DNA sequence: CTGTTAGCGCATTCAC
DNA sequence: GTGAATGCGCTAACAG
């Protein structure tokens, strides 16, 4: 048995569908003070639930927000998703979730699906890529987004605009990755003399590249040489792998007499940093005695790690909110408060181990 | 400018809307080998995107799966969500996300919204509550779900069935919380003589209660007395608070000469355990020297913690998948493989600290 | 203030 | 194999 319809409710209440519609939904003014009650009663007794599909079709607006992330199980994304969710809720919208593993092709498919569902807006999170092999897919993604926008859709983006996208309707929430990485480098350079090594994501991942660039800049500003960059996966596994390699080097060249860390590591995100720490420890090294290490993001779940991880705190939930509000055209009020982060020095980069 | 419609495509291709529909979607057989190409071309040149709302209305099936979680930023839920997402994807469905903070009233609202959107199925995750103050809301939630089911909806539930729900169409994925907690208790009892304390969620949270019950049973089976139970929040903050209290007790009654942990703690989930550990450490206590502690769930992000946390590994992603497949009526094949977990002893409960 | 008439965009009976 | 109607459930102009 299918759900009951507005028509049925109207008939039972002895009114026209239009009237029923008016009282059951937010029309200009609720009609007849007494007729209204009759309709409501009818709806209740029938267990009437408005068909959002039909509503959407009729008023051409779905009340849906599409959210595109690389991996919802990654704490970075899930925290942002929480922000998106809360903003959506405040605006009486539901969020449609799509995960893409970060591949532009999947992102394009997701955007297409959202467009098909006539999502009111789309929020895209996750680093853009400029790798050559992604060029074509990026272009198609951009085309898909442009088409969505030209059909009246709005999109909010965290970080960088989608490569090649040009149409109107984009609202990007800038994240000062580069600047913050510079600050972090400066802070570390002030206390560390060891060789700096950056554990980065694949070359061409914009977020990773930004953080690398900023960090190098900070080092230079402090009069230090550029850090070596190890490119690996942008996840824990990548950090772990890099950690193994670094551990090998440290062990084969460590000065036993030295009481200083042999290296100062900067992993471009916390999850990678944790992976690296795991590898270093497995190889018998100690943090921060043998190597100092810093991350980026300040993932909540990771704050209880010991040694506590030096990192750059980012207001992830707010970022999700801002991107969502922006995609909804509500940015004016919040635009005055741009996203900012703060360098958070903790135990993992202390120079005087207990 | 609105998106182009099927009718426009048909006109441009010089065919009827019906024909266009047949070729652009999976009708029985694609018509005219040559006419088909013409339609496709027309669609492409117009940037046609089928209106899923209209499709859904016409064929009354939305291709949507509703997912209800307490908090998408909680790693427990986000990992399950990943499983839901992947299963949904395999079945060409999109997932609608709703977060509820675990309150039955919000869950009811979410189910209502999903029903309005005519979601093909709904997946509910997160511990049920039997607390008296939730009784009324639980009943309304059950009614909402029953209504949804009687309208042809299917629902998949992780853990316990919703209190009071009776209609057909439910598929619950049982999680052997009690049995696994018993196993855990047995394993710990074999090596620990210290006083056992359970750090639990609010009284009436079914998942928490199950784990408590199972743990107590294991203790009894091992000939040990029942553990004391501290009820607190089902999250990190709760664990932290309980940790503070326990630390106070330990410090005021510790036998300095003893080399054994003063207590063996069981937090009913990993996140609480981590909170407790943080508190204990802040109070100057060491794990597992001063207190042993175990968690439950084996959250991936937490596996790199040191000391490594003894816990019960749960296949969270699979659980999400199973609940989803079940809600889609695809359970026959997978039903043969029930959810199971495994007690994972790690450093946090070792008896011989280095 | 209420009822009538049209679509919203598409899938699907039917005839041809 | 293809085209012409009809309806999915609802909203929004209209008219009354």
XYZ file of C-alpha atoms (C1' of nucleotides) in Angstrom:
740
model
C 0.000 0.000 0.000
C 1.442 3.270 -1.079
C 1.538 6.302 1.140
C -1.525 8.463 1.102
C -1.583 11.536 -1.059
C -2.580 15.128 -0.655
C -5.650 14.437 -2.763
C -6.814 11.774 -0.349
C -6.335 14.068 2.568
C -8.258 16.800 0.789
C -11.118 14.488 -0.051
C -11.339 13.211 3.498
C -11.371 16.748 4.797
C -13.882 17.774 2.206
C -11.722 20.476 0.692
C -9.773 20.981 -2.491
C -6.202 19.777 -2.917
C -5.088 23.363 -3.134
C -6.484 24.208 0.248
C -5.013 21.121 1.761
C -1.670 22.045 0.297
C -1.906 25.518 1.726
C -2.529 24.410 5.257
C -0.127 21.493 5.270
C 2.755 23.509 3.892
C 4.002 27.007 4.386
C 1.807 28.972 2.069
C 1.371 32.683 2.533
C -1.300 32.436 5.198
C -3.031 29.431 6.669
C -6.599 29.460 5.419
C -9.726 29.002 7.445
C -8.985 28.795 11.137
C -11.433 25.946 11.445
C -10.985 24.409 8.030
C -7.288 24.161 8.750
C -7.836 21.973 11.754
C -10.034 19.676 9.738
C -7.305 19.212 7.148
C -4.634 18.645 9.746
C -6.784 16.078 11.410
C -7.383 14.292 8.130
C -3.673 14.298 7.378
C -2.874 12.908 10.782
C -5.417 10.146 10.610
C -4.165 9.104 7.212
C -0.541 9.269 8.235
C 0.047 11.647 5.401
C 3.632 12.398 4.465
C 4.183 14.962 1.724
C 6.045 13.600 -1.250
C 9.196 15.660 -1.410
C 9.866 14.466 -4.942
C 6.618 15.869 -6.176
C 7.095 19.026 -4.177
C 10.506 19.453 -5.640
C 9.234 18.874 -9.127
C 6.479 21.396 -8.717
C 8.434 24.153 -7.061
C 11.706 23.131 -8.712
C 13.908 23.096 -5.655
C 14.859 19.919 -3.948
C 16.005 21.001 -0.520
C 19.104 18.893 -1.057
C 22.766 19.775 -0.627
C 25.313 17.539 -2.294
C 28.528 16.899 -0.408
C 31.584 15.530 -2.174
C 34.443 14.162 -0.087
C 37.337 11.839 -0.709
C 36.562 9.477 2.113
C 33.928 9.963 4.770
C 35.838 7.754 7.202
C 38.814 10.092 7.152
C 38.536 12.299 10.232
C 39.445 15.386 8.243
C 36.446 14.915 6.013
C 34.071 13.622 8.608
C 34.704 16.666 10.775
C 34.032 18.987 7.878
C 30.980 16.897 7.059
C 29.685 17.574 10.532
C 29.882 21.269 9.849
C 28.154 20.873 6.523
C 25.462 18.832 8.152
C 24.787 21.352 10.863
C 24.628 24.269 8.441
C 22.345 22.304 6.159
C 20.092 21.494 9.015
C 19.760 25.103 10.053
C 18.522 25.819 6.578
C 16.154 22.891 6.515
C 18.082 21.026 3.913
C 19.273 17.455 3.767
C 22.714 16.409 2.695
C 23.436 13.923 -0.025
C 26.777 12.236 0.421
C 29.206 11.126 -2.260
C 32.698 9.754 -1.787
C 35.193 9.772 -4.590
C 38.610 8.657 -3.382
C 39.718 12.000 -4.693
C 39.620 11.045 -8.338
C 38.279 13.831 -10.542
C 36.384 11.296 -12.647
C 34.396 10.130 -9.652
C 33.903 13.704 -8.574
C 32.450 14.478 -11.938
C 30.076 11.547 -11.643
C 29.039 12.738 -8.204
C 28.354 16.240 -9.427
C 26.349 14.791 -12.286
C 24.276 12.738 -9.905
C 23.673 15.753 -7.704
C 22.661 17.769 -10.717
C 20.241 15.041 -11.703
C 18.704 15.226 -8.267
C 18.520 18.977 -8.702
C 20.470 19.606 -5.528
C 20.103 23.225 -4.478
C 23.832 23.444 -3.971
C 26.955 21.344 -3.962
C 29.843 21.436 -1.525
C 33.157 20.054 -2.688
C 35.851 19.187 -0.202
C 39.240 17.641 -0.751
C 42.425 18.702 -2.394
C 42.400 19.446 -6.092
C 44.982 17.839 -8.263
C 47.045 19.328 -11.061
C 48.739 16.108 -12.008
C 48.974 15.657 -15.758
C 47.090 12.396 -15.733
C 44.169 14.152 -14.082
C 44.069 17.012 -16.542
C 41.397 15.535 -18.755
C 39.153 14.450 -15.899
C 39.608 17.804 -14.252
C 38.427 19.484 -17.374
C 35.338 17.320 -17.525
C 34.676 17.951 -13.865
C 34.944 21.649 -14.491
C 32.572 21.365 -17.423
C 30.088 19.425 -15.342
C 30.258 22.026 -12.610
C 29.913 24.884 -15.031
C 26.868 23.250 -16.511
C 25.422 22.754 -13.061
C 26.036 26.392 -12.249
C 24.641 27.661 -15.503
C 21.475 25.777 -14.678
C 21.197 27.796 -11.539
C 23.154 25.624 -9.148
C 25.511 27.018 -6.555
C 28.699 25.389 -5.402
C 30.853 25.853 -2.345
C 34.445 24.719 -2.420
C 36.988 24.277 0.338
C 40.480 25.353 -0.527
C 41.156 25.793 -4.205
C 38.683 26.432 -6.967
C 38.254 23.531 -9.322
C 40.846 23.753 -12.043
C 39.302 25.222 -15.139
C 35.920 26.060 -13.709
C 34.822 29.458 -14.823
C 31.082 29.903 -14.578
C 29.409 32.044 -11.998
C 28.010 30.570 -8.822
C 31.161 29.383 -7.093
C 31.942 30.278 -3.553
C 35.351 29.144 -2.397
C 36.396 29.098 1.213
C 40.093 29.820 1.143
C 42.314 28.009 3.604
C 45.620 29.730 4.290
C 47.641 26.554 4.007
C 50.705 28.244 2.693
C 50.799 31.029 5.235
C 50.223 28.697 8.132
C 52.886 26.296 6.948
C 55.254 29.234 6.831
C 54.419 30.134 10.395
C 54.932 26.561 11.443
C 58.331 26.425 9.770
C 59.380 29.625 11.454
C 58.353 28.327 14.826
C 60.233 25.102 14.335
C 63.265 26.774 12.850
C 63.574 28.850 15.975
C 64.271 25.770 18.029
C 65.614 23.158 15.700
C 68.915 22.807 14.012
C 68.424 19.322 12.628
C 67.858 18.580 9.001
C 64.323 19.307 7.889
C 62.400 16.784 5.843
C 58.904 17.202 4.460
C 56.690 14.176 4.163
C 54.310 15.217 1.438
C 51.510 13.879 -0.673
C 51.776 13.209 -4.385
C 53.251 15.982 -6.433
C 50.400 17.992 -7.866
C 48.031 17.716 -4.937
C 47.351 21.385 -4.357
C 46.887 21.253 -0.613
C 50.084 19.320 -0.201
C 51.949 21.595 -2.578
C 50.768 24.684 -0.766
C 51.911 23.404 2.557
C 55.266 22.408 1.133
C 55.761 25.785 -0.442
C 54.800 27.633 2.681
C 57.051 25.536 4.835
C 60.034 26.046 2.560
C 59.384 29.734 2.573
C 59.407 29.794 6.343
C 62.667 27.908 6.400
C 64.239 30.335 3.984
C 63.004 33.263 5.984
C 64.759 31.762 8.962
C 67.975 31.457 7.028
C 67.799 27.700 6.718
C 68.250 25.630 3.576
C 65.296 24.131 1.781
C 63.981 20.908 3.213
C 64.113 17.667 1.347
C 60.661 16.578 0.149
C 59.523 12.992 0.126
C 56.438 12.482 -1.988
C 54.188 9.634 -0.928
C 50.522 8.854 -0.328
C 48.442 11.585 1.289
C 47.289 9.168 3.999
C 48.539 7.178 6.949
C 50.067 4.512 4.747
C 52.044 7.128 2.910
C 53.298 8.610 6.145
C 54.210 5.180 7.421
C 56.200 4.379 4.338
C 58.078 7.641 4.458
C 58.675 7.039 8.147
C 60.341 3.727 7.400
C 62.648 5.281 4.903
C 63.584 8.111 7.197
C 64.140 5.750 10.081
C 66.585 3.795 7.983
C 68.569 6.882 7.199
C 68.616 8.100 10.751
C 69.776 4.820 12.123
C 72.572 4.476 9.646
C 73.924 7.914 10.232
C 73.099 8.786 13.761
C 75.708 10.177 15.991
C 75.287 8.177 19.173
C 76.820 10.951 21.183
C 74.356 13.493 19.993
C 71.517 14.342 22.224
C 69.732 16.242 19.514
C 67.110 14.867 17.157
C 68.637 13.794 13.893
C 65.780 15.204 11.874
C 62.863 17.536 12.067
C 59.953 16.170 10.079
C 56.939 17.957 8.712
C 54.137 15.728 7.508
C 51.640 17.723 5.488
C 48.730 16.329 7.444
C 48.185 14.779 10.856
C 47.220 11.362 9.623
C 50.434 11.078 7.669
C 52.357 12.274 10.696
C 50.833 9.557 12.809
C 51.802 6.976 10.235
C 55.338 8.260 10.206
C 55.528 8.177 13.981
C 54.351 4.593 13.958
C 57.084 3.639 11.520
C 59.792 5.491 13.382
C 58.830 3.826 16.609
C 58.739 0.402 15.093
C 62.277 1.053 14.035
C 63.225 1.766 17.584
C 63.370 5.517 17.334
C 61.863 7.853 19.846
C 59.922 11.066 19.364
C 61.003 13.774 19.854
C 64.413 12.538 20.982
C 65.570 11.007 17.716
C 63.307 12.970 15.445
C 60.911 15.816 15.892
C 57.731 15.764 13.862
C 54.855 18.060 13.110
C 51.590 17.551 11.292
C 48.792 19.726 9.984
C 45.019 19.917 10.613
C 44.860 19.153 14.329
C 42.477 16.243 14.008
C 40.402 15.971 17.148
C 40.687 12.235 17.582
C 44.429 12.508 17.443
C 44.834 15.073 20.165
C 45.279 12.457 22.831
C 48.293 10.988 21.135
C 51.537 10.957 23.048
C 53.801 12.591 22.442
C 51.240 15.204 21.566
C 51.579 16.203 17.972
C 52.704 19.659 16.999
C 50.402 20.764 14.244
C 48.410 23.578 12.757
C 44.898 23.780 14.121
C 42.252 24.278 11.503
C 38.605 25.000 12.339
C 37.418 22.092 10.213
C 33.841 22.136 11.324
C 33.597 25.864 10.659
C 35.150 25.351 7.273
C 32.398 22.912 6.429
C 29.828 25.356 7.674
C 31.250 28.258 5.738
C 31.429 26.309 2.511
C 27.834 25.260 2.963
C 26.557 28.683 3.866
C 28.498 30.107 0.984
C 26.956 27.631 -1.404
C 23.598 28.722 -0.096
C 24.328 32.354 -0.801
C 24.498 33.194 2.860
C 28.093 34.221 2.773
C 27.774 37.962 3.288
C 27.477 37.758 7.033
C 30.228 35.246 7.494
C 32.575 36.454 4.861
C 33.918 38.989 7.268
C 35.404 36.167 9.281
C 37.833 34.332 7.033
C 39.177 30.931 7.931
C 42.303 31.046 9.973
C 44.412 28.510 11.755
C 46.928 28.533 14.543
C 50.279 26.902 14.933
C 50.069 24.592 17.896
C 53.389 23.543 19.314
C 53.285 20.390 21.355
C 55.524 17.748 22.698
C 56.440 16.054 19.426
C 58.754 18.892 18.518
C 60.152 19.783 21.899
C 63.882 20.044 21.972
C 64.478 19.054 25.538
C 63.128 15.579 26.060
C 62.606 14.588 29.609
C 18.106 29.142 -17.589
C 16.775 25.825 -16.470
C 18.257 22.510 -17.482
C 16.994 21.042 -20.703
C 14.281 18.439 -20.635
C 13.635 15.135 -22.270
C 11.046 16.772 -24.468
C 13.605 19.191 -25.836
C 15.987 16.390 -26.580
C 13.237 14.456 -28.334
C 12.251 17.419 -30.423
C 15.817 18.132 -31.417
C 16.277 14.490 -32.393
C 12.981 14.490 -34.221
C 11.478 11.675 -32.208
C 8.814 11.338 -29.567
C 9.530 11.818 -25.885
C 8.753 8.176 -25.378
C 11.461 7.066 -27.730
C 13.950 9.452 -26.239
C 13.141 8.111 -22.820
C 13.674 4.572 -23.989
C 17.105 5.171 -25.392
C 18.408 7.436 -22.660
C 17.368 5.117 -19.886
C 17.392 1.384 -19.445
C 14.180 0.399 -21.097
C 13.623 -3.159 -22.247
C 15.514 -2.804 -25.499
C 17.161 0.198 -27.020
C 15.101 1.161 -30.055
C 16.370 1.902 -33.514
C 20.084 1.240 -33.832
C 20.474 4.433 -35.776
C 17.715 6.462 -34.173
C 19.343 5.816 -30.828
C 22.543 7.526 -31.825
C 20.608 10.537 -32.979
C 18.934 10.861 -29.605
C 22.160 10.420 -27.720
C 23.772 13.060 -29.817
C 20.922 15.447 -29.184
C 21.124 14.795 -25.476
C 24.835 15.405 -25.452
C 24.650 18.616 -27.371
C 21.992 19.937 -25.061
C 23.819 18.871 -21.954
C 20.763 16.924 -20.960
C 20.626 15.626 -17.409
C 17.637 13.496 -16.508
C 15.588 14.937 -13.671
C 15.814 12.322 -10.980
C 12.919 13.908 -9.135
C 10.617 13.434 -12.067
C 11.940 9.948 -12.687
C 11.355 9.084 -9.106
C 7.874 10.462 -9.218
C 7.011 8.531 -12.325
C 8.459 5.202 -11.356
C 7.992 5.777 -7.650
C 11.440 4.879 -6.452
C 13.981 7.476 -5.552
C 17.292 5.650 -5.638
C 17.996 7.113 -2.215
C 19.157 5.435 0.958
C 18.696 7.299 4.199
C 21.427 6.957 6.801
C 20.836 7.910 10.409
C 23.816 8.312 12.729
C 24.451 10.027 16.016
C 27.433 12.015 14.825
C 29.160 11.698 11.487
C 32.414 13.023 12.944
C 32.622 10.152 15.398
C 34.996 7.587 13.892
C 32.677 4.748 14.828
C 29.912 6.189 12.728
C 32.042 7.517 9.937
C 33.591 4.102 9.417
C 30.206 2.477 9.257
C 29.101 5.252 6.950
C 31.910 4.343 4.617
C 30.525 0.832 4.409
C 27.033 2.111 3.807
C 28.319 4.379 1.121
C 30.168 1.652 -0.708
C 27.234 -0.737 -0.622
C 24.914 2.000 -1.804
C 27.214 2.821 -4.616
C 27.339 -0.752 -5.819
C 23.592 -0.649 -6.079
C 23.578 2.705 -7.819
C 21.999 4.481 -4.972
C 22.908 7.697 -3.230
C 22.987 8.160 0.482
C 21.132 10.836 2.362
C 22.750 11.695 5.641
C 21.080 12.668 8.884
C 22.693 13.198 12.269
C 20.689 13.095 15.433
C 22.937 13.257 18.484
C 21.260 10.011 19.385
C 18.004 11.529 20.501
C 14.995 9.476 19.439
C 13.060 12.643 18.652
C 15.624 13.711 16.099
C 15.762 10.206 14.752
C 12.060 10.292 14.225
C 12.354 13.558 12.369
C 15.079 12.090 10.207
C 13.009 9.046 9.362
C 10.115 11.304 8.518
C 12.266 13.351 6.197
C 13.551 10.219 4.519
C 10.040 8.945 4.106
C 9.047 12.238 2.537
C 11.872 11.863 0.078
C 10.635 8.357 -0.597
C 13.996 6.834 0.248
C 14.127 3.254 -0.969
C 15.500 2.188 2.369
C 16.745 3.558 5.643
C 19.757 2.478 7.649
C 19.804 3.297 11.328
C 23.009 3.178 13.297
C 23.681 4.035 16.888
C 22.720 2.596 20.202
C 19.070 2.466 21.141
C 18.012 3.829 24.468
C 15.579 2.402 26.970
C 15.782 5.296 29.365
C 12.418 6.276 30.758
C 12.659 9.823 29.480
C 13.091 8.485 25.968
C 10.138 6.156 26.124
C 7.665 8.465 24.489
C 10.018 9.535 21.713
C 10.986 5.949 21.134
C 7.388 5.074 20.646
C 6.913 7.825 18.122
C 10.071 6.783 16.342
C 8.761 3.241 16.188
C 5.457 4.469 14.832
C 7.210 6.538 12.200
C 9.286 3.564 11.151
C 6.303 1.259 11.084
C 4.475 3.693 8.907
C 7.454 3.937 6.607
C 7.636 0.175 6.373
C 3.935 -0.260 5.791
C 4.299 2.090 2.867
C 6.782 -0.290 1.372
C 9.991 1.040 2.874
C 12.737 -1.210 4.129
C 14.972 -0.488 7.065
C 18.325 -1.864 8.128
C 19.400 -1.511 11.722
C 22.722 -2.064 13.381
C 22.576 -3.701 16.764
C 19.196 -3.675 18.391
C 15.818 -3.347 16.765
C 14.103 -0.086 17.518
C 12.154 -0.411 20.695
C 8.538 -1.016 19.912
C 8.841 -1.345 16.165
C 6.792 -4.218 14.924
C 5.998 -3.905 11.253
C 7.548 -6.031 8.590
C 10.487 -4.810 6.573
C 13.161 -4.582 9.236
C 16.514 -6.170 8.819
C 18.701 -5.981 11.866
C 22.379 -6.738 11.799
C 23.100 -8.201 15.193
C 26.367 -7.305 16.862
C 27.487 -9.784 19.509
C 28.402 -7.115 21.998
C 27.580 -9.192 25.005
C 29.423 -12.304 23.901
C 32.502 -10.381 22.883
C 32.575 -8.453 26.131
C 32.440 -11.789 27.917
C 35.394 -13.018 25.946
C 37.283 -9.862 26.705
C 36.597 -10.203 30.411
C 37.775 -13.784 30.399
C 40.974 -12.860 28.645
C 41.666 -10.063 31.089
C 40.686 -12.099 34.113
C 43.279 -14.651 33.158
C 46.044 -12.173 33.714
C 44.755 -9.573 36.081
C 44.064 -9.674 39.762
C 43.387 -5.985 40.235
C 40.004 -4.562 40.890
C 37.875 -4.338 37.767
C 35.980 -1.174 36.947
C 33.692 -0.603 33.995
C 33.483 2.844 32.484
C 30.085 2.784 30.866
C 27.662 5.007 29.050
C 24.380 6.200 30.502
C 22.234 3.536 32.046
C 19.734 2.441 29.439
C 21.951 2.745 26.388
C 21.548 -0.731 24.998
C 24.983 -1.114 23.482
C 26.595 0.007 26.700
C 24.354 -2.197 28.771
C 25.104 -5.236 26.631
C 28.797 -4.761 26.958
C 28.519 -4.292 30.700
C 26.437 -7.416 31.073
C 28.748 -9.491 28.946
C 31.792 -8.281 30.792
C 30.298 -9.059 34.176
C 29.368 -12.496 32.976
C 32.926 -13.134 31.871
C 34.205 -12.028 35.244
C 31.814 -14.322 37.033
C 32.768 -17.202 34.804
C 36.334 -16.610 35.834
C 35.401 -16.682 39.459
C 35.856 -12.997 40.018
C 33.452 -10.592 41.687
C 31.330 -8.227 39.682
C 33.016 -5.073 38.544
C 31.982 -1.672 39.739
C 30.208 0.294 37.019
C 30.659 4.014 36.521
C 27.992 5.517 34.310
C 29.021 8.548 32.340
C 28.833 10.005 28.855
C 29.234 7.577 25.957
C 32.014 9.706 24.488
C 35.525 10.904 25.113
C 34.419 13.495 27.628
C 32.643 10.822 29.606
C 35.701 8.627 29.601
C 37.847 11.537 30.650
C 35.635 12.367 33.564
C 35.529 8.803 34.770
C 39.284 8.663 34.359
C 39.714 11.608 36.672
C 37.617 10.009 39.329
C 39.419 6.720 39.091
C 42.787 8.413 39.139
C 41.846 10.100 42.373
C 40.961 6.832 43.983
C 44.059 5.083 42.780
C 46.361 7.778 44.008
C 44.814 7.895 47.409
C 44.968 4.199 47.976
C 47.901 2.993 46.016
C 50.377 0.715 47.618
C 53.694 2.222 46.628
C 55.387 -1.121 47.048
C 53.082 -2.823 44.649
C 54.304 -3.398 41.181
C 50.883 -4.388 39.956
C 48.277 -2.119 38.411
C 45.822 -0.898 40.948
C 42.874 -1.330 38.638
C 41.811 -2.971 35.450
C 39.496 -0.724 33.509
C 37.042 -1.553 30.778
C 35.661 1.377 28.852
C 32.699 0.307 26.760
C 34.105 1.963 23.675
C 37.492 3.042 22.415
C 36.813 6.731 22.414
C 35.859 6.616 26.074
C 38.951 4.574 26.797
C 41.132 7.187 25.177
C 39.503 9.864 27.260
C 40.110 7.874 30.393
C 43.737 7.319 29.498
C 44.186 11.031 28.962
C 42.788 11.738 32.409
C 44.851 9.073 34.126
C 48.000 10.376 32.543
C 47.271 13.927 33.449
C 47.051 12.720 37.003
C 50.473 11.257 36.730
C 49.482 7.660 36.343
C 50.950 5.335 33.793
C 49.321 2.720 31.591
C 49.487 -0.194 32.036
C 51.696 0.103 35.117
C 49.249 1.842 37.407
C 46.105 0.790 35.633
C 45.294 -1.504 32.779
C 42.572 -0.440 30.374
C 40.639 -1.919 27.512
C 38.198 -0.446 25.045
C 35.778 -1.718 22.448
C 35.375 -1.196 18.675
C 39.004 -1.019 17.566
C 38.712 2.348 15.882
C 41.198 2.542 13.064
C 42.477 6.031 13.807
C 43.235 4.971 17.336
C 45.375 1.972 16.489
C 48.554 3.978 16.562
C 48.043 5.031 20.135
C 50.674 4.060 22.628
C 50.345 2.087 24.693
C 48.322 0.246 22.106
C 44.795 -0.198 23.326
C 43.416 -3.618 24.107
C 39.999 -3.750 22.558
C 37.478 -5.802 20.657
C 37.837 -5.464 16.918
C 34.585 -4.963 15.118
C 34.304 -5.000 11.324
C 32.619 -1.618 11.283
C 32.744 -1.089 7.567
C 31.258 -4.523 6.943
C 28.576 -3.808 9.464
C 27.608 -0.746 7.500
C 27.606 -2.757 4.326
C 25.509 -5.538 5.767
C 22.929 -3.206 7.183
C 22.661 -1.504 3.841
C 22.466 -4.680 1.811
C 19.937 -6.014 4.264
C 17.825 -2.927 3.897
C 17.969 -3.463 0.164
C 16.713 -7.014 0.483
C 20.038 -8.419 -0.548
C 20.645 -10.157 2.702
C 20.257 -13.778 1.648
C 23.745 -14.109 0.297
C 25.436 -12.356 3.140
C 23.304 -13.558 5.922
C 25.372 -16.689 6.112
C 28.239 -14.606 7.374
C 27.121 -12.999 10.604
C 29.031 -10.155 12.158
C 31.725 -11.266 14.484
C 34.479 -9.544 16.376
C 37.746 -10.538 17.929
C 39.312 -9.750 21.254
C 42.551 -7.955 20.552
C 44.961 -7.861 23.442
C 47.529 -5.145 23.253
C 49.925 -3.283 25.408
C 47.442 -1.348 27.492
C 46.560 -4.425 29.476
C 49.916 -6.134 29.667
C 50.869 -7.197 33.138
C 54.622 -6.971 32.831
C 55.525 -3.454 31.894
C 58.962 -3.005 30.495
C -10.561 32.859 1.402
C -11.349 28.691 -1.489
C -11.827 25.770 -5.730
C -10.307 24.965 -10.764
C -6.988 24.515 -14.098
C -2.427 23.702 -15.557
C 1.696 22.107 -15.715
C 6.681 20.396 -13.276
C 9.658 16.144 -16.236
C 9.349 11.721 -16.981
C 7.753 6.525 -17.545
C 4.499 3.790 -19.374
C 0.421 1.783 -20.682
C -1.816 1.509 -24.998
C -2.647 1.812 -30.192
C -0.375 2.185 -34.724
C 9.793 -0.499 -33.367
C 7.574 4.071 -32.547
C 4.230 7.715 -31.238
C 0.127 9.430 -28.575
C -2.110 9.589 -24.179
C -2.256 9.287 -19.160
C -0.762 9.856 -14.522
C 2.988 10.116 -10.623
C 1.846 14.059 -6.303
C 2.129 18.499 -5.737
C 2.288 23.836 -6.374
C 0.967 28.000 -8.448
C -1.635 30.931 -11.271
C -5.771 32.007 -11.993
C -10.813 32.603 -11.373
C -14.914 32.552 -8.271
